[in-house]
Every structure is written in structure tokens, then in C-alpha cells.
Amino acid sequence: MQRQHAVGLVLTTLLLAGRLGAADEVKLSADEEKIVELVNKAREEKKLPPLKVNRQLTEAARKHSANMAKLEKMDHVLEGKKPSDRVKAENYDYSKMGENIAAGEGWKIDDVHKAWMESEKHRDNILDADYTEIGVGLARSDKGEVYYTQVFGKPQKK
């Protein structure tokens, strides 16, 4: 009986540490999935590998979108916190990271992606060959405006 308990404890510890993958699974909304799909399609067209959805980057993106919606302000720096601060707060140990944001009312996801792709700096983030992971978040303000955040990352080598 003690052996079964020890095995269960080890499995639980590994799951919580993210080593077996289950703790890192992210449930995306349909709009978040669409954004990731469009990003990876753009990357595929440039012969770049797809980005993998990361739970920590998704949390950082969702929280930033929610904060922008709450404050009704689109900015990379809110309340003194930069993108790197938000990613570090989610315990994402990165060697490189970037962020794209947008806001609009009545936009379709395709419109947001098109706007990012038409902006050199945003497109550069989407097509950066160094990035391996992505997080996406959307939030709606009380006035109905939707705030979008993409966070790109390359984890630190262990």
C-alpha cells in the first residue's frame, strides 16, 4: 500500500511541476484558437515552425487584456508593469519574449491578425524564428471594446 501511495505522490508531483504535460494544457476560447491558427499559418507560409501554446504566456496575455479592458487603455506598460514583468510574474523563464496588443470594437479575429501583419513590428514578432511558444488573451471592456494580447516566448535552456 505504501508503494502505491509513493507512486501516486510522485505522479502528482510531476503533474504539478508540468513534467508530464497535463498541468501545462491550456483550454483556449474559439477566438484565442483562431489567433494561434492564423499566427501559425503565417509562420508556415514563411517555412517557420508553428508556435506551441504555453500556459504561462497565456495567463500573462489574458491578465494583460483584462487589465487593458478594465482601464480602457491599450498600452504595453500599465500600472508600471512592462511585458517582461508580466511574463516573469507567471514564472516563465525566458531567453527572449515579445508582445503584440490591439483593441477594437466590432473587429473579427481576421481583422486583428491582418492589422498585426500590416505593422512591421507586430509582423516581426509573429514571424520571429527564435520564438517557440505563444500565449493569447482577449477581454471586453464595459463599453464593448475588445482588447487583444499575444505574448511570444523562447524559454531559457535548462
Coordinates of C-alpha atoms in Angstrom, one line a residue:
M1 CA 0.0 0.0 0.0
Q2 CA 2.8 2.4 0.8
R3 CA 4.4 1.8 -2.6
Q4 CA 1.1 2.7 -4.4
H5 CA 0.9 5.9 -2.3
A6 CA 4.5 6.8 -3.1
V7 CA 3.9 6.3 -6.9
G8 CA 0.8 8.4 -6.7
L9 CA 2.6 11.1 -4.9
V10 CA 5.4 11.1 -7.5
L11 CA 2.9 11.3 -10.3
T12 CA 1.1 14.1 -8.7
T13 CA 4.3 16.0 -8.1
L14 CA 5.4 15.5 -11.7
L15 CA 2.0 16.7 -13.0
L16 CA 2.1 19.8 -10.8
A17 CA 5.7 20.5 -11.9
G18 CA 4.5 20.3 -15.5
R19 CA 6.8 17.4 -16.4
L20 CA 4.1 15.2 -17.7
G21 CA 2.3 17.9 -19.7
A22 CA -1.2 17.8 -18.1
A23 CA -0.5 20.8 -15.9
D24 CA 0.6 22.8 -19.0
E25 CA -2.5 22.1 -21.0
V26 CA -4.4 25.3 -21.9
K27 CA -8.1 25.5 -22.8
L28 CA -8.4 28.3 -25.3
S29 CA -11.5 30.1 -26.4
A30 CA -12.5 29.8 -30.0
D31 CA -11.2 33.3 -30.7
E32 CA -7.9 32.5 -29.0
E33 CA -7.6 29.3 -31.0
K34 CA -8.3 31.3 -34.2
I35 CA -5.5 33.7 -33.4
V36 CA -3.0 30.9 -32.8
E37 CA -4.1 29.2 -36.0
L38 CA -3.6 32.4 -38.0
V39 CA -0.2 33.0 -36.5
N40 CA 0.9 29.5 -37.3
K41 CA -0.4 29.7 -40.8
A42 CA 1.6 32.9 -41.4
R43 CA 4.7 31.2 -40.0
E44 CA 4.1 28.1 -42.2
E45 CA 4.0 30.4 -45.3
K46 CA 7.5 31.6 -44.3
K47 CA 8.7 28.0 -43.7
L48 CA 8.8 28.6 -39.9
P49 CA 7.8 26.1 -37.3
P50 CA 4.5 26.5 -35.5
L51 CA 4.4 28.1 -32.1
K52 CA 3.2 25.9 -29.2
V53 CA 0.6 27.4 -26.8
N54 CA 2.1 27.9 -23.4
R55 CA 0.0 28.1 -20.2
Q56 CA 2.2 30.8 -18.5
L57 CA 2.3 33.0 -21.6
T58 CA -1.5 32.6 -22.0
E59 CA -2.0 33.6 -18.4
A60 CA 0.2 36.7 -18.9
A61 CA -1.7 37.6 -22.1
R62 CA -5.2 37.1 -20.6
K63 CA -4.3 39.1 -17.5
H64 CA -2.9 42.0 -19.6
S65 CA -6.0 42.0 -21.9
A66 CA -8.3 42.0 -18.8
N67 CA -6.3 44.9 -17.3
M68 CA -6.4 46.9 -20.5
A69 CA -10.2 46.3 -20.7
K70 CA -10.7 47.3 -17.1
L71 CA -8.6 50.5 -17.5
E72 CA -10.0 51.0 -21.1
K73 CA -6.4 51.7 -22.2
M74 CA -4.3 49.9 -24.8
D75 CA -0.7 50.1 -23.8
H76 CA 2.3 47.7 -23.3
V77 CA 3.1 49.4 -20.0
L78 CA 0.2 49.6 -17.5
E79 CA 0.5 50.4 -13.8
G80 CA 4.3 50.4 -14.1
K81 CA 4.4 46.9 -15.4
K82 CA 6.1 46.0 -18.7
P83 CA 5.6 42.8 -20.8
S84 CA 8.7 41.2 -19.3
D85 CA 7.3 41.9 -15.7
R86 CA 4.0 40.2 -16.5
V87 CA 5.8 37.2 -18.0
K88 CA 8.1 36.9 -15.0
A89 CA 5.1 37.1 -12.7
E90 CA 3.9 33.9 -14.3
N91 CA 7.2 32.2 -13.6
Y92 CA 8.1 31.9 -17.3
D93 CA 11.9 31.8 -17.6
Y94 CA 12.6 33.2 -21.0
S95 CA 15.6 33.9 -23.1
K96 CA 13.5 36.1 -25.4
M97 CA 10.0 37.4 -25.3
G98 CA 7.7 39.9 -27.1
E99 CA 4.2 41.2 -27.1
N100 CA 1.6 42.3 -29.6
I101 CA -1.6 44.2 -28.5
A102 CA -4.6 45.5 -30.2
A103 CA -8.0 46.9 -29.4
G104 CA -11.2 47.5 -31.3
E105 CA -14.9 47.2 -31.4
G106 CA -16.7 45.1 -34.0
W107 CA -13.5 43.5 -35.3
K108 CA -13.3 40.0 -36.5
I109 CA -10.2 37.9 -35.5
D110 CA -9.1 38.0 -39.1
D111 CA -9.1 41.9 -39.0
V112 CA -6.9 41.9 -35.8
H113 CA -4.5 39.4 -37.4
K114 CA -4.4 41.5 -40.6
A115 CA -3.6 44.7 -38.7
W116 CA -0.8 42.9 -36.9
M117 CA 0.6 41.6 -40.1
E118 CA 0.4 45.0 -41.8
S119 CA 2.5 46.5 -38.9
E120 CA 6.2 45.8 -39.3
K121 CA 7.0 45.4 -35.6
H122 CA 4.0 43.2 -34.9
R123 CA 4.7 41.1 -38.0
D124 CA 8.3 40.7 -36.9
N125 CA 7.1 39.2 -33.6
I126 CA 4.8 36.8 -35.4
L127 CA 7.4 35.7 -37.8
D128 CA 10.4 35.7 -35.4
A129 CA 12.2 32.3 -35.9
D130 CA 13.5 32.4 -32.4
Y131 CA 10.1 32.2 -30.8
T132 CA 8.8 28.7 -30.0
E133 CA 5.8 29.5 -27.8
I134 CA 2.8 31.7 -27.6
G135 CA 0.1 32.9 -25.3
V136 CA -3.1 34.7 -26.3
G137 CA -5.8 36.5 -24.3
L138 CA -8.9 38.6 -25.1
A139 CA -11.0 40.7 -22.8
R140 CA -14.0 43.0 -23.4
S141 CA -14.4 46.4 -21.6
D142 CA -17.7 47.6 -20.2
K143 CA -18.1 49.7 -23.3
G144 CA -17.8 46.7 -25.6
E145 CA -14.3 47.2 -26.9
V146 CA -12.2 44.0 -27.2
Y147 CA -8.5 44.1 -26.1
Y148 CA -6.2 41.5 -27.6
T149 CA -2.8 40.4 -26.4
Q150 CA -0.3 37.9 -27.9
V151 CA 2.8 37.0 -25.9
F152 CA 5.7 35.3 -27.6
G153 CA 8.5 33.4 -25.9
K154 CA 11.5 31.3 -26.1
P155 CA 12.2 29.5 -22.8
Q156 CA 15.6 29.6 -21.2
K157 CA 17.6 26.4 -21.9
K158 CA 17.7 24.3 -18.8

